[in-house]
């Protein structure tokens, strides 16, 4: 019988577990996560108003409830946790599905000013990630600038423009709901250095901006026309052609004078964040132009845009995990077909899947074939891996190394606590917002300790 640890309970980790147990009737899989909650970015990255995508949790749940799959939350791997070498002693094989945990930076002066954040910081806050930064994102903010032209940029733009009526039915934590409902944000600029034909948002996400209540979407046709493909988008891939068509329609539609306004800006790149009274007050943007090779070049013309909040959404990067090799240039673990490479040689027993394997590309569904490839490599190695004798169930050793381990019953208790919190607030399920609340809820499954009899 083969014991496998999968580190990370997001889609790539859960799909890896699914592929393993479906294809080998004897494999046992422990899905480890440093958080007490499963599902990774489906729980903590998908916008709360995207209920259809968030419903993917139901199918991930079915996999984690498989009789040969075990969820073990609260287990940190690497520094300050279970060493990689120790994990290899406890399991025949380990698959690392740890994603891309850091954000790319702008690298411009003023990026460290108060009021300048990564989009991930903002998403973590409104998604109740227990590591989220403190409240205060939208306090005293009138105008926000979102830098980036991908789906995450669209998500944070849309959430900034939502009102209480639209956000209250979601599982957004109460503090974030209260802050966003009282927000004074009336103008949001979404800015990209390239043109509309190169934007990475999907048409479905883009169109959602046009359906927001009491919100105008404003597009400057002169900026669109700077894109060589704008006049004749017929040569573009279908998705990008549809984006151009949506933007062309908005450019031709006059603003209605709505309370909020979203401005989609193209061919502009940030060169500096400007301070006003010690915090972000404006973004200095340089006009860019196509360079004829698929990139852009600076045109030497500048524009300052007022902003009390700047959210950068310019990509993600993997981070090293102590004990694993790491390619700093690509932000991934060196691998071939999912097998980790050490010194250029494949290491049977160590594998990767998801963004730490291929980089931060693709959508949630892209993790299925990626996980399947890794599982195939692991099962090809299984006859050799299974020869190594293990000391038994690794759970006790994980408890010794990681402390309190949250099993499925603990996660179920968290779900019940979130349902109860929502009911007490007159809402649906409301996420618990911090480590203390999550740990207390998970521990509520345990019977109380016996008390000493009175003296």
PDB file of C-alpha atoms in Angstrom, residues 49 157-159 161-162 166 207-217 256 260 262:
ATOM      1  CA  UNK A  49     -19.947  37.439  -5.707  1.00  0.00           C
ATOM      2  CA  UNK A 157     -12.558  46.668  -9.513  1.00  0.00           C
ATOM      3  CA  UNK A 158     -16.001  45.061  -9.428  1.00  0.00           C
ATOM      4  CA  UNK A 159     -15.943  44.524  -5.653  1.00  0.00           C
ATOM      5  CA  UNK A 161     -17.967  49.215  -7.128  1.00  0.00           C
ATOM      6  CA  UNK A 162     -20.457  46.887  -5.443  1.00  0.00           C
ATOM      7  CA  UNK A 166     -25.095  42.995  -3.753  1.00  0.00           C
ATOM      8  CA  UNK A 207     -19.005  42.190 -19.332  1.00  0.00           C
ATOM      9  CA  UNK A 208     -19.869  41.960 -15.642  1.00  0.00           C
ATOM     10  CA  UNK A 209     -18.526  45.489 -15.159  1.00  0.00           C
ATOM     11  CA  UNK A 210     -21.201  46.774 -17.529  1.00  0.00           C
ATOM     12  CA  UNK A 211     -23.964  45.204 -15.422  1.00  0.00           C
ATOM     13  CA  UNK A 212     -23.106  46.857 -12.098  1.00  0.00           C
ATOM     14  CA  UNK A 213     -25.929  48.965 -10.648  1.00  0.00           C
ATOM     15  CA  UNK A 214     -25.501  52.763 -10.693  1.00  0.00           C
ATOM     16  CA  UNK A 215     -22.092  52.454 -12.355  1.00  0.00           C
ATOM     17  CA  UNK A 216     -20.867  53.861 -15.670  1.00  0.00           C
ATOM     18  CA  UNK A 217     -18.060  52.149 -17.578  1.00  0.00           C
ATOM     19  CA  UNK A 256     -25.380  58.006 -17.819  1.00  0.00           C
ATOM     20  CA  UNK A 260     -19.864  55.465  -9.615  1.00  0.00           C
ATOM     21  CA  UNK A 262     -15.124  52.755 -13.828  1.00  0.00           C
TER      22      UNK A 262
END
